[in-house]
Coordinates of C-alpha atoms in Angstrom, one line a residue:
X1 CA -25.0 21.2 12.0
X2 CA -25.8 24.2 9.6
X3 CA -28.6 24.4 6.6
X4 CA -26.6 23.8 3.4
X5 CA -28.5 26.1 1.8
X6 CA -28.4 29.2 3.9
X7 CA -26.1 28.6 6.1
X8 CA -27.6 29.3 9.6
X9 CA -27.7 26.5 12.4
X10 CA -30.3 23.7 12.4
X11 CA -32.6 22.6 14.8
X12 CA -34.1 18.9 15.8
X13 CA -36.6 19.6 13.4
X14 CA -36.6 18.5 9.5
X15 CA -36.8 21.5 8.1
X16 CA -34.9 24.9 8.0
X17 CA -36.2 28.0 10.7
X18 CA -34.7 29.9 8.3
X19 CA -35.7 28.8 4.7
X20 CA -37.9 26.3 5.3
X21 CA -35.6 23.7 3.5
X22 CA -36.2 20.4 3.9
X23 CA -33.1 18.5 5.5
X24 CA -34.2 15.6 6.8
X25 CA -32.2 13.6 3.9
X26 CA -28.9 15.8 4.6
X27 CA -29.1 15.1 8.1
X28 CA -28.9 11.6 7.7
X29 CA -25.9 11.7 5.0
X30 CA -23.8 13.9 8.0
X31 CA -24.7 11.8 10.5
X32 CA -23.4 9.1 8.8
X33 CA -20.7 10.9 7.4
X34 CA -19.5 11.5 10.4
X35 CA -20.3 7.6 11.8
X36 CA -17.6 6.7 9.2
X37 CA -15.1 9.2 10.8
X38 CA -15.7 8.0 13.6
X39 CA -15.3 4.4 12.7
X40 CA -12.0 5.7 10.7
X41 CA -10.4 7.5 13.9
X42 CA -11.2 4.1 15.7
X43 CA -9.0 2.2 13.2
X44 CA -6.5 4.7 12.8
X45 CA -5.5 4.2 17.0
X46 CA -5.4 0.3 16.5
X47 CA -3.2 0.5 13.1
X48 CA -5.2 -0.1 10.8
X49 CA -4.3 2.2 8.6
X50 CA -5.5 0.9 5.0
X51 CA -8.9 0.0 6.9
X52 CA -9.2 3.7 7.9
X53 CA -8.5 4.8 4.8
X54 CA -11.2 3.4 3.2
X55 CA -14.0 4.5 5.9
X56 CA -12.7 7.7 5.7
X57 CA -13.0 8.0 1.8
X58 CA -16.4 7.2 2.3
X59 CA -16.8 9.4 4.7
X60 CA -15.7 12.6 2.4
X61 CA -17.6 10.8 -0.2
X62 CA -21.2 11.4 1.8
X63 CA -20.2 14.7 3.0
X64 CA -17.1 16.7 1.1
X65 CA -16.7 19.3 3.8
X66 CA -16.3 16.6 6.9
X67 CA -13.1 18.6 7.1
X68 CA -12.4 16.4 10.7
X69 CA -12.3 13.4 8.2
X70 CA -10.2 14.9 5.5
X71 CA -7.6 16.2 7.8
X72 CA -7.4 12.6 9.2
X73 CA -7.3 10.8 6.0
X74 CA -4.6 13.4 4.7
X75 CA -2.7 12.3 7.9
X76 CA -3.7 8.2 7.3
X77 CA -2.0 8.9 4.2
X78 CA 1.4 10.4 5.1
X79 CA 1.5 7.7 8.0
X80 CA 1.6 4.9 4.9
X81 CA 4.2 7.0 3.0
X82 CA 1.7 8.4 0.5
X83 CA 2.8 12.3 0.6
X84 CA 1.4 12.7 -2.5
X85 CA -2.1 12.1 -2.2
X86 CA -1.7 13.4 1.7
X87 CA -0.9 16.6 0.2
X88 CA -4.1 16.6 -1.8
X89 CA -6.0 16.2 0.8
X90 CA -4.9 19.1 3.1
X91 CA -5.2 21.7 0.1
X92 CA -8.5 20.7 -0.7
X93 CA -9.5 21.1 3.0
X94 CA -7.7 24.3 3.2
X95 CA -9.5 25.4 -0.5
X96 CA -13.0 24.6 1.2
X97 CA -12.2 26.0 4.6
X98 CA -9.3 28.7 4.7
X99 CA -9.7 29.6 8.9
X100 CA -8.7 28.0 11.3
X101 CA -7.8 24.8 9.5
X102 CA -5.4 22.1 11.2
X103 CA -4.5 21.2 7.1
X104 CA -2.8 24.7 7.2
X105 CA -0.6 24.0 10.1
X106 CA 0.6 20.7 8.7
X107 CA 1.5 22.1 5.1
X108 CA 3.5 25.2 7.3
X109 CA 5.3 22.6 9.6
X110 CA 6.2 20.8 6.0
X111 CA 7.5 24.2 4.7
X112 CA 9.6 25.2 7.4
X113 CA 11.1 22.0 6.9
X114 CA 13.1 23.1 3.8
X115 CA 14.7 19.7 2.8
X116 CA 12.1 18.2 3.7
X117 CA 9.3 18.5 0.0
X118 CA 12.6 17.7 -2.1
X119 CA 13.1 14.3 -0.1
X120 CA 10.2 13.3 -0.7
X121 CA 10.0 13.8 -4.5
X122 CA 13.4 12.3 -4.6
X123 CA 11.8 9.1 -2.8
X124 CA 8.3 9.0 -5.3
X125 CA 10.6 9.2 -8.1
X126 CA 13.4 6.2 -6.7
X127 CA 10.0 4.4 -6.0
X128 CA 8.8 5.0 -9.5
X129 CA 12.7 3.4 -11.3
X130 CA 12.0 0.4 -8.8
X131 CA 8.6 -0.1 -10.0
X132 CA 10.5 0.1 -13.6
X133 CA 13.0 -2.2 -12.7
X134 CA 11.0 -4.7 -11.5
X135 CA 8.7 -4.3 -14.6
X136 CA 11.9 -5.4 -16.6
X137 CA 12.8 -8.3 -14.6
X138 CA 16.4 -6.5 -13.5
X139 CA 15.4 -7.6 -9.7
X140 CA 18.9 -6.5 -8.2
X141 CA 18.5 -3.3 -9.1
X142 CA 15.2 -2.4 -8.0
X143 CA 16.2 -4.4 -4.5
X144 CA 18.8 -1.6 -4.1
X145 CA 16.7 0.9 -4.9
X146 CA 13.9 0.1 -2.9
X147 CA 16.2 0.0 0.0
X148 CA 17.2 3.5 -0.8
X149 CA 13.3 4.2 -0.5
X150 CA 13.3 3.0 2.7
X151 CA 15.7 4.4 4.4
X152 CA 14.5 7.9 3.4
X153 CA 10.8 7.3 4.2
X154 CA 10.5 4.2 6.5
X155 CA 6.8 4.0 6.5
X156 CA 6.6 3.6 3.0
X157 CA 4.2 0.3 2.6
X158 CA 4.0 0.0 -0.6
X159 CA 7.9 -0.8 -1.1
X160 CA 8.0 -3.2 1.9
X161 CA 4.9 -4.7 -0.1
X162 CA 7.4 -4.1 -3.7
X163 CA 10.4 -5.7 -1.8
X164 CA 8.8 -8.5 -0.4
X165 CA 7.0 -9.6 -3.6
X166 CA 11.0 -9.3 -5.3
X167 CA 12.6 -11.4 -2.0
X168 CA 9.6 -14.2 -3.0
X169 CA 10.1 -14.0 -5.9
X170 CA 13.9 -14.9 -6.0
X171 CA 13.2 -17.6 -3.3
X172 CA 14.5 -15.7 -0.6
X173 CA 11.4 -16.7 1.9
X174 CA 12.9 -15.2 5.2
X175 CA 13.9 -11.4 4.1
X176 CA 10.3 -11.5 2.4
X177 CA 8.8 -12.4 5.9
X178 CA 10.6 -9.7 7.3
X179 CA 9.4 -6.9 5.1
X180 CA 6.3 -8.1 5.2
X181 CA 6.3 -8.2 9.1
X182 CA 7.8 -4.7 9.0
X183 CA 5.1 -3.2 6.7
X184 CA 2.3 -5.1 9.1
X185 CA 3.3 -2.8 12.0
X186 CA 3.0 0.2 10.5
X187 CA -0.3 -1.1 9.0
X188 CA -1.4 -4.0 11.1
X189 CA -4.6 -4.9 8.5
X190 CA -3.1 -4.2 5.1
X191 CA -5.1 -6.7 2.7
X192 CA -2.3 -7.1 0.6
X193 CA 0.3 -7.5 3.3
X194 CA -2.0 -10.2 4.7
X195 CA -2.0 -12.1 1.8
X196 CA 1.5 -11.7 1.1
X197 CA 1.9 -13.5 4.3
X198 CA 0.0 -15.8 4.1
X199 CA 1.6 -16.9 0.8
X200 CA 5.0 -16.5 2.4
X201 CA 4.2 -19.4 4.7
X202 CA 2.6 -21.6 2.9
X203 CA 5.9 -22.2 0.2
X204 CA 8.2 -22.1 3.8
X205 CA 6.1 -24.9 5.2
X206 CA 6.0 -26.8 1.6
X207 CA 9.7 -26.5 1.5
X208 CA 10.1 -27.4 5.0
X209 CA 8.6 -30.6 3.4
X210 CA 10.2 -31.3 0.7
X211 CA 13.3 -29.9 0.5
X212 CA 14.5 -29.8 4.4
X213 CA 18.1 -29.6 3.2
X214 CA 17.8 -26.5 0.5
X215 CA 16.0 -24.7 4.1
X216 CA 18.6 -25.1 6.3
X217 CA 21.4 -23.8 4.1
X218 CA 19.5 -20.9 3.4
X219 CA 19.5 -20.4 6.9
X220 CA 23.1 -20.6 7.4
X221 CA 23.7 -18.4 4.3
X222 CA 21.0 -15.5 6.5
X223 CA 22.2 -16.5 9.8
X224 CA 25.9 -17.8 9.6
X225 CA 27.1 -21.6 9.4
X226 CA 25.1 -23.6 12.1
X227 CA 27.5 -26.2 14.0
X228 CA 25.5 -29.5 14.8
X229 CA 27.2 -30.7 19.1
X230 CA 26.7 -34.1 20.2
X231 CA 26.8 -33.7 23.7
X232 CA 27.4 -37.2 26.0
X233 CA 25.3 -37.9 28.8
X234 CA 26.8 -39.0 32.2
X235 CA 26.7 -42.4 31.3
X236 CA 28.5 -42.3 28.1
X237 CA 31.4 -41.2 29.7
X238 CA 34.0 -43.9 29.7
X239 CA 36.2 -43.4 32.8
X240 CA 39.9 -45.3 31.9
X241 CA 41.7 -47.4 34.1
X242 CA 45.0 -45.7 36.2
X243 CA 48.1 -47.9 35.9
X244 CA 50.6 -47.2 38.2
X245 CA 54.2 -48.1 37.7
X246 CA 57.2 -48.2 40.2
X247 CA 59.1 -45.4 40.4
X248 CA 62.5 -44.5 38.2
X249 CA 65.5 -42.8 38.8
X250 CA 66.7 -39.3 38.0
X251 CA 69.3 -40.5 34.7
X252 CA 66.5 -42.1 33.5
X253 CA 64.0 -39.7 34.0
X254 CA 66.2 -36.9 31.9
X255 CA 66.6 -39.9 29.4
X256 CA 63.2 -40.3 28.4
X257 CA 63.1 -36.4 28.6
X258 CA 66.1 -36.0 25.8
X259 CA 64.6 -39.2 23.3
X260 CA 61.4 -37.5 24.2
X261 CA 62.3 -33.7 22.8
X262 CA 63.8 -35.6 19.8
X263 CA 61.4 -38.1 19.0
X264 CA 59.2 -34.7 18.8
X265 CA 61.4 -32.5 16.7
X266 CA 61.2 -35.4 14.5
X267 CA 57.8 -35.9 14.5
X268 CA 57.4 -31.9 13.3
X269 CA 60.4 -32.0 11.0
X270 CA 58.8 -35.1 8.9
X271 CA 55.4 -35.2 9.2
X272 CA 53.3 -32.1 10.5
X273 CA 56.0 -29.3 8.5
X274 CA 54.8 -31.0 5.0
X275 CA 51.4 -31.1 5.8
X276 CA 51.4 -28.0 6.9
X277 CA 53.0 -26.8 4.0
X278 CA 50.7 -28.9 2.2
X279 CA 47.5 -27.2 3.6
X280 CA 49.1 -23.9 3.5
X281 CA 49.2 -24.2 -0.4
X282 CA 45.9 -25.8 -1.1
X283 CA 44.7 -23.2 0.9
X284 CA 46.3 -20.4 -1.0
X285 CA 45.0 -22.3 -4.4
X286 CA 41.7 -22.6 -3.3
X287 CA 41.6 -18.5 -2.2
X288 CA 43.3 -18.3 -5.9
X289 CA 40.7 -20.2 -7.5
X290 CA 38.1 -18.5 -5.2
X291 CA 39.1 -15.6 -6.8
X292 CA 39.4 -16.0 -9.9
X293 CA 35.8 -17.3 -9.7
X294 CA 34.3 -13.9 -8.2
X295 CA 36.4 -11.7 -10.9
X296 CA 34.8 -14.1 -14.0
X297 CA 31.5 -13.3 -12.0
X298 CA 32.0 -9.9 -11.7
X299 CA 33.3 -10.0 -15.3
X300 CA 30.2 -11.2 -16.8
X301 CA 27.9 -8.9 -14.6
X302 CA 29.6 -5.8 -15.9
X303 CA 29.5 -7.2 -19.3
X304 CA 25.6 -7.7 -19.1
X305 CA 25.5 -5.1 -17.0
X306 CA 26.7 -2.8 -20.2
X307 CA 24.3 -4.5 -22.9
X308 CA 21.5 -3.5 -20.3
X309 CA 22.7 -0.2 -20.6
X310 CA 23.2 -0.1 -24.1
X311 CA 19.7 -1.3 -24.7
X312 CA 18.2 1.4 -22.2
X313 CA 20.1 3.8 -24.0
X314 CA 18.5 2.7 -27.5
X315 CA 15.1 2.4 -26.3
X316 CA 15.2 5.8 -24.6
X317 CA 16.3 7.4 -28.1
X318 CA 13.2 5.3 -29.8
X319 CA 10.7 6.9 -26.7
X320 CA 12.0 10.4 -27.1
X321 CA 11.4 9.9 -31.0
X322 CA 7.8 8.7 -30.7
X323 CA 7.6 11.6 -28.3
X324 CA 8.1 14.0 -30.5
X325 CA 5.6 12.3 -32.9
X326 CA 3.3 13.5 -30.2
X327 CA 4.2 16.4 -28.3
X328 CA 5.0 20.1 -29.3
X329 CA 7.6 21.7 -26.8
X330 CA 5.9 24.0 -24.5
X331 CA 1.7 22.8 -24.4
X332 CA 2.1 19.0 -22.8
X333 CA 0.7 17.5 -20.3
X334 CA 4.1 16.9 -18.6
X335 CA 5.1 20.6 -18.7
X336 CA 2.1 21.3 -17.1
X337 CA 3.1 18.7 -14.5
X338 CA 6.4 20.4 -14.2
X339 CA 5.2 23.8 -14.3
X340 CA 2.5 23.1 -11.2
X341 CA 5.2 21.2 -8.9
X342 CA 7.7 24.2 -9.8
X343 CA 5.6 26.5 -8.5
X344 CA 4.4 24.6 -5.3
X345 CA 7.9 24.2 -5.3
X346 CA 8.9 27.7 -5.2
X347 CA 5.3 28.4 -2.9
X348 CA 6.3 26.5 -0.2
X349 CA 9.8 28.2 0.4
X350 CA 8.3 31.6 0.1
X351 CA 9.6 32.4 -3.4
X352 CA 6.0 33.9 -4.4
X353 CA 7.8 35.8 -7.6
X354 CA 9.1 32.6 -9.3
X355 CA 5.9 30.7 -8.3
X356 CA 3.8 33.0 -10.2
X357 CA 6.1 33.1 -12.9
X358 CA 6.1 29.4 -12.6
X359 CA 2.1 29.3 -12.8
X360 CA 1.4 31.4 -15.5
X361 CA 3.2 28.7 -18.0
X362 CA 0.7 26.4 -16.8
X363 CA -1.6 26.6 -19.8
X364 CA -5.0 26.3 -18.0
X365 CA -6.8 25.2 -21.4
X366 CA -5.0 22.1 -22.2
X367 CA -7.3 19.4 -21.0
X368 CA -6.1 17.2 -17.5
X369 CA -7.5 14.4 -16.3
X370 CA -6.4 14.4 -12.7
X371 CA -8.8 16.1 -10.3
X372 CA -6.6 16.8 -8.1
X373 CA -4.1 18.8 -10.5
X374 CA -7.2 21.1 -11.0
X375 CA -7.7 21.3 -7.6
X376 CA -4.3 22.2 -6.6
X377 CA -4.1 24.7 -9.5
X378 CA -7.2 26.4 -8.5
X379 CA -6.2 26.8 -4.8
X380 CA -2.5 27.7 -6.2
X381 CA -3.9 30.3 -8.5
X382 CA -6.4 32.1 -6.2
X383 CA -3.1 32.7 -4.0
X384 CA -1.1 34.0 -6.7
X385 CA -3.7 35.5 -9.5
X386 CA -2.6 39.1 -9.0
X387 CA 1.2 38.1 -9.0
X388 CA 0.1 36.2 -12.4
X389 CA -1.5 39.2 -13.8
X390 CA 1.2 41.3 -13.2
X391 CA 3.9 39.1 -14.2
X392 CA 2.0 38.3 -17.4
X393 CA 1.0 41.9 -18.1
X394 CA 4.8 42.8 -17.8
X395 CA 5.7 40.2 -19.9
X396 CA 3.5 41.5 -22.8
X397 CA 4.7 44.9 -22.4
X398 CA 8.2 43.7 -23.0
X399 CA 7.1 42.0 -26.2
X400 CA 5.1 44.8 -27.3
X401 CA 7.5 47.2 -27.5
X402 CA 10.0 44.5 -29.3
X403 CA 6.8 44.3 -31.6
X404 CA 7.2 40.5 -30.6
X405 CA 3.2 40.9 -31.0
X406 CA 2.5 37.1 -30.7
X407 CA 4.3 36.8 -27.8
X408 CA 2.6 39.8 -26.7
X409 CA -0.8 38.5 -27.5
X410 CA -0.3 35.3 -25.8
X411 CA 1.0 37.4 -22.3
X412 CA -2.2 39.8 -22.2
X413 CA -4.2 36.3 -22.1
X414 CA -2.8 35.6 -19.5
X415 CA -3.2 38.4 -17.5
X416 CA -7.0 38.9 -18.3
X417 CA -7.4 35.4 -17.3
X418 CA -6.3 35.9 -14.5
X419 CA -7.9 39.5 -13.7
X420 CA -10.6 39.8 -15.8
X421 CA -11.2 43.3 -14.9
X422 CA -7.1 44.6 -16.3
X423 CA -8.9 47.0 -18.9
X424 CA -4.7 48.0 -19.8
X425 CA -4.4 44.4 -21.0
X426 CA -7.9 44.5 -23.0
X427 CA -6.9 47.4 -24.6
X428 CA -3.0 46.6 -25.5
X429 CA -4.3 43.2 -26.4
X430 CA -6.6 44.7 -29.0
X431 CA -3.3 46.9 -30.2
X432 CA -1.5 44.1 -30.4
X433 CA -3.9 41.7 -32.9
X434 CA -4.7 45.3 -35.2
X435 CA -1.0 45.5 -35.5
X436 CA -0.4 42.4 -36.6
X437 CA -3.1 42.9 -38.8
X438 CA -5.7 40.7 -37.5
X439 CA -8.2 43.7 -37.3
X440 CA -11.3 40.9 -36.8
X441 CA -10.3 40.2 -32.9
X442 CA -8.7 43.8 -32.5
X443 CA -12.4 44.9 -33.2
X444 CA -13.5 42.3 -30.6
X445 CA -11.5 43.3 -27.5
X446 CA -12.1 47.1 -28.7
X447 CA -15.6 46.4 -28.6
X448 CA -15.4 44.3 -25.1
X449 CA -13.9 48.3 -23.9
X450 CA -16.6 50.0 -25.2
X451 CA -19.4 47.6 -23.5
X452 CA -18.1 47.3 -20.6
X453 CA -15.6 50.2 -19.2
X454 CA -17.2 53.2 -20.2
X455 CA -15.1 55.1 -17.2
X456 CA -11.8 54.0 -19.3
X457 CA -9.3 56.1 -20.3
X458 CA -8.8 53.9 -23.5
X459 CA -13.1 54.5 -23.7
X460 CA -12.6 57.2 -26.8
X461 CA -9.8 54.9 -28.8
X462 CA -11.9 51.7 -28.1
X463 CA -15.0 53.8 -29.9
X464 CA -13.0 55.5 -32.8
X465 CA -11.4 52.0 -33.9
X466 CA -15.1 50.8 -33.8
X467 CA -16.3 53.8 -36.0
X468 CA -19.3 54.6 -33.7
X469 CA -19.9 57.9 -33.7
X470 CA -22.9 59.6 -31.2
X471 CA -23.9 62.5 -33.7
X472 CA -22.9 60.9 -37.4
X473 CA -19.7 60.4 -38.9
X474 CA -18.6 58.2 -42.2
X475 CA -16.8 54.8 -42.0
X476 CA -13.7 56.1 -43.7
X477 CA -13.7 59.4 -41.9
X478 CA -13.8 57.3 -38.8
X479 CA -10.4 55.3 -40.2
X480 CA -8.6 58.1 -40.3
X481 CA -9.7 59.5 -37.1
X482 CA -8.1 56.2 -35.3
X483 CA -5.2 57.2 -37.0
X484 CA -5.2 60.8 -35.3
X485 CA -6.3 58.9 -32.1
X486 CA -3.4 56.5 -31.9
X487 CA -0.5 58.8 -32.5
X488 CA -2.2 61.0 -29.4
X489 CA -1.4 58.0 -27.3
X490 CA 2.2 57.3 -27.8
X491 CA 2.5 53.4 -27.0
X492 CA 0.2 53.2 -29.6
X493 CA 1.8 55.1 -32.5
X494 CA 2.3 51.5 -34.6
X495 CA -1.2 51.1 -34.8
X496 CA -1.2 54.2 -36.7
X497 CA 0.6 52.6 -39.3
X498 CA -0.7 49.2 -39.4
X499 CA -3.8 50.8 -40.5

C-alpha cells in the first residue's frame, strides 16, 4: 500500500515513515476497497454479473485507483453487452495509470480488430431505434430489430430484457420465457430478469387456469399441431370370429374375380372420382380464399405501414425545425459528440492526422454534462495535443494569409490551448485581432509576449505595438515605429496598414 501523499510504501503503522501522515482512515477505505473487489471477482466466476457490477462500483467509489477493480468492472461490462460504458472504464484506468496496464491491452486487441468498434456502434444505435419503436407502440418493428441486436452482440441483456417485455406484452408467454432464460445465463442474478420471470409465470399458470384451450393452441402454433392417440389396451381388442366356407371351383373363382374388378371400377367411376373432384376444388377454393385473405392482410399493413411513414416523415421535419430554434451549426452538443467518436474513431485505426483534426473541432468550452466525455477528451487530447497545435496553427496560417482573420483568430486559439507555450501563435494571434481592427485584444496577447517571452524573436514588435520604450519615447512616435517594425517582418506587412 503506498502513502497517498508522498508516495512511498507504508508500514503496519498509522502513520507515514516518510511524512508523518496520518493514514489510518485511508487504510481502512483500501482495505475495503479492495474487500468489494474481492467480493466482485467472487460474483463475476458464479454469473452474477449485475451483482458484480455493483460491488465493484463501490469499490472504485472508495478508492478511484483500485485499478484491479476497474479493469474488472470494464470487463463485467463488455460481458453484459455494455461496450460503451466498458470503454470508459479502461480509458480512465489507462488516464490514471499509463504502464503496465491490462486496460491497454484490451483497447489494442479491440483495435486490431478493425470491424470490430463500427459493429458495435451499429448495434448501440439498432438498440437505440428499438427502444424508439417500442416507445411508439410499433412492436413488430422493434422485435425485428432487436433480433438484429442480438445476433451481432449475443450477450446483450438489456434486449433479451427489451424483447421479453415486447413477447409479454403481445401475449406471447413462451418466446418471453425463452429470452428471459437466455439473458439469465449470461447473468444468472439480473434483478430485472428475475422479476421478469417471475411475472412470466405467474400469467402462464393463471392462463393455465382459465383459459386451458387459448394455451394449448399457442402451443401448437410454437411447436406444430399436436395429434391427440387413443391407444387400446390388450383387452379392448376385439378378436372376430373365422368362418370357414367349403371350397369353390376354378370358373367360379375367376367369376367373382371379373364381377369383382367391375363392381370396383364402378365403385371409382361413380362415387370416389366426384368426391375426389369435389375435394380437389374445395381445396383449391379454400387455398384461393386463403389467399386472397393474406394479400388483403398484407394490403392493409403496407397501407398503415405508409401512413406510419408519412407521419415519421412529418414529425422528423417539425424536430429538425425546433432544432434549429435551438442550435447553431457548428457549437452543439451533438457535434461535439460526433467530433469526439470521430476522432476515437480515426485513434483507434491509427489515423492520428484525422483524429487530431477531428479533436480540434471539439470546442472544449461548450459546457457537457457527461463525465465521462471529459474524461475521454482529456485522455484523447493529452495523446494528440501537439498534433492539435500543429494542425490548428496551420490552419490559421492558411486563413491569415487569405486575411480570413476570424477564421484565423479562432485557429490560433486553438493551438495555444493546446500548447500554451506556441509564442508564433501568441504573436500571429495578436496580428490577426490589430488587423481586423480590434487593437484592445491585439494589445493583450502583445502584452502576454512582452511578460512572458522576453527570449522571443517577436520580443521587439510585441514592445513597439505596446509603445514602451526603456529610455523615453512619445505615444505617437511609438505608432509609427510599429509601422516601421511590421513592414521589417514581412508576414506582418497588413498590420502596417491597419494601423
Amino acid at each position: 500500500m503506498i502513502c497517498y501523499n508522498c508516495g512511498n510504501v507504508l508500514t503496519n503503522s498509522d502513520y507515514c515513515s516518510h511524512c508523518g501522515m496520518d493514514v489510518s482512515v485511508y487504510k481502512r477505505i483500501v482495505k475495503l476497497s479492495n474487500t468489494y473487489y474481492n467480493a466482485g471477482l467472487t460474483k463475476a466466476k458464479n454469473r452474477d454479473l449485475s451483482g458484480a457490477a455493483d460491488t465493484l462500483r463501490r469499490s472504485v467509489k472508495l478508492n478511484k485507483r483500485n485499478i484491479d477493480a476497474r479493469n474488472l468492472l470494464g470487463l463485467v461490462y463488455f460481458e453484459m453487452g455494455e461496450t460503451v460504458q466498458a470503454f470508459s472504464e479502461w480509458v480512465m484506468s489507462t488516464n490514471i495509470q499509463p504502464d503496465n496496464n491490462p486496460a491497454e491491452k484490451y483497447l489494442v486487441a479491440i483495435q486490431q480488430d478493425k470491424g470490430k468498434v463500427s459493429e458495435l456502434n451499429h448495434t448501440i444505435k439498432k438498440f437505440n431505434i428499438a427502444l424508439d419503436y417500442a416507445k411508439s407502440g410499433t412492436d413488430d418493428m422493434a422485435i425485428i430489430q432487436l433480433k438484429k441486436v442480438l445476433n451481432q452482440n449475443p450477450n446483450f441483456i438489456k434486449a433479451y430484457q427489451l424483447l421479453a417485455l415486447l413477447y409479454l406484452k403481445g401475449g406471447q408467454y413462451e418466446r418471453a420465457k425463452k429470452s428471459i432464460k437466455k439473458s439469465m445465463k449470461i447473468d444468472k442474478c439480473n434483478p430485472l430478469s428475475i422479476r421478469y420471470l417471475r411475472e412470466i409465470n405467474e400469467y402462464m399458470d393463471e392462463e393455465k387456469k382459465t383459459d386451458p384451450d387459448k394455451r394449448m393452441e399457442r402451443r401448437r402454433n410454437l411447436r406444430g399441431v399436436m395429434v391427440d392417440r387413443e391407444y387400446l389396451s390388450g383387452n379392448d381388442v376385439i378378436i372376430p370370429k373365422n368362418n370357414f366356407k367349403e371350397a369353390i371351383t376354378g370358373a367360379q373363382s375367376i367369376l367373382h374375380i371379373v364381377i369383382g374388378l367391375l363392381l370396383g371400377a364402378a365403385l371409382v367411376y361413380f362415387i370416389v372420382t366426384p368426391a375426389r373432384m369435389s375435394h380437389l376444388t374445395d381445396q383449391a377454393n379454400n387455398v384461393g380464399v386463403e389467399y386472397n385473405q393474406k394479400i388483403a392482410i398484407k394490403n392493409s399493413t403496407i397501407s398503415e405501414l405508409e401512413n406510419q411513414v408519412d407521419t415519421l416523415k412529418t414529425e422528423q421535419k417539425k424536430l429538425k425545425s425546433d432544432l434549429a430554434q435551438y442550435t447553431d451549426t457548428g457549437n452543439t452538443v451533438a457535434s461535439n459528440y460526433s467530433n469526439l467518436l470521430k476522432s476515437v474513431n480515426y485513434y483507434l485505426n491509427d489515423d492520428y492526422k484525422n483524429a487530431a483534426t477531428a479533436l480540434s473541432d471539439v470546442d472544449s468550452k461548450l459546457k457537457m454534462d457527461s463525465e465521462d466525455f471529459t474524461t475521454v477528451y482529456k485522455w484523447l487530447s493529452s495523446k494528440l495535443s501537439k498534433r492539435i497545435s500543429e494542425e490548428a496553427y496551420n490552419a490559421g496560417m492558411t486563413a491569415r494569409d487569405k486575411a480570413d482573420y476570424d477564421t484565423a483568430i479562432k485557429q490560433f486559439k486553438k493551438c495555444i490551448e493546446a500548447d500554451s507555450g506556441n509564442v508564433d501563435a501568441i504573436y500571429y494571434l495578436a496580428w490577426s485581432y490589430k488587423n481586423k481592427g480590434d487593437s484592445k485584444n491585439a494589445n493583450k496577447y502583445f502584452k502576454e509576449i512582452y511578460d512572458n517571452f522576453p527570449n522571443s524573436s517577436h520580443y521587439d514588435t510585441a514592445k513597439s505595438q505596446l509603445n514602451i520604450d526603456d529610455s523615453s519615447s512619445s505615444g505617437d512616435n511609438g505608432d509609427n515605429g510599429d509601422n516601421g517594425d511590421n513592414g521589417d517582418n514581412g508576414d506582418n506587412g497588413d498590420g502596417g496598414t491597419s494601423e
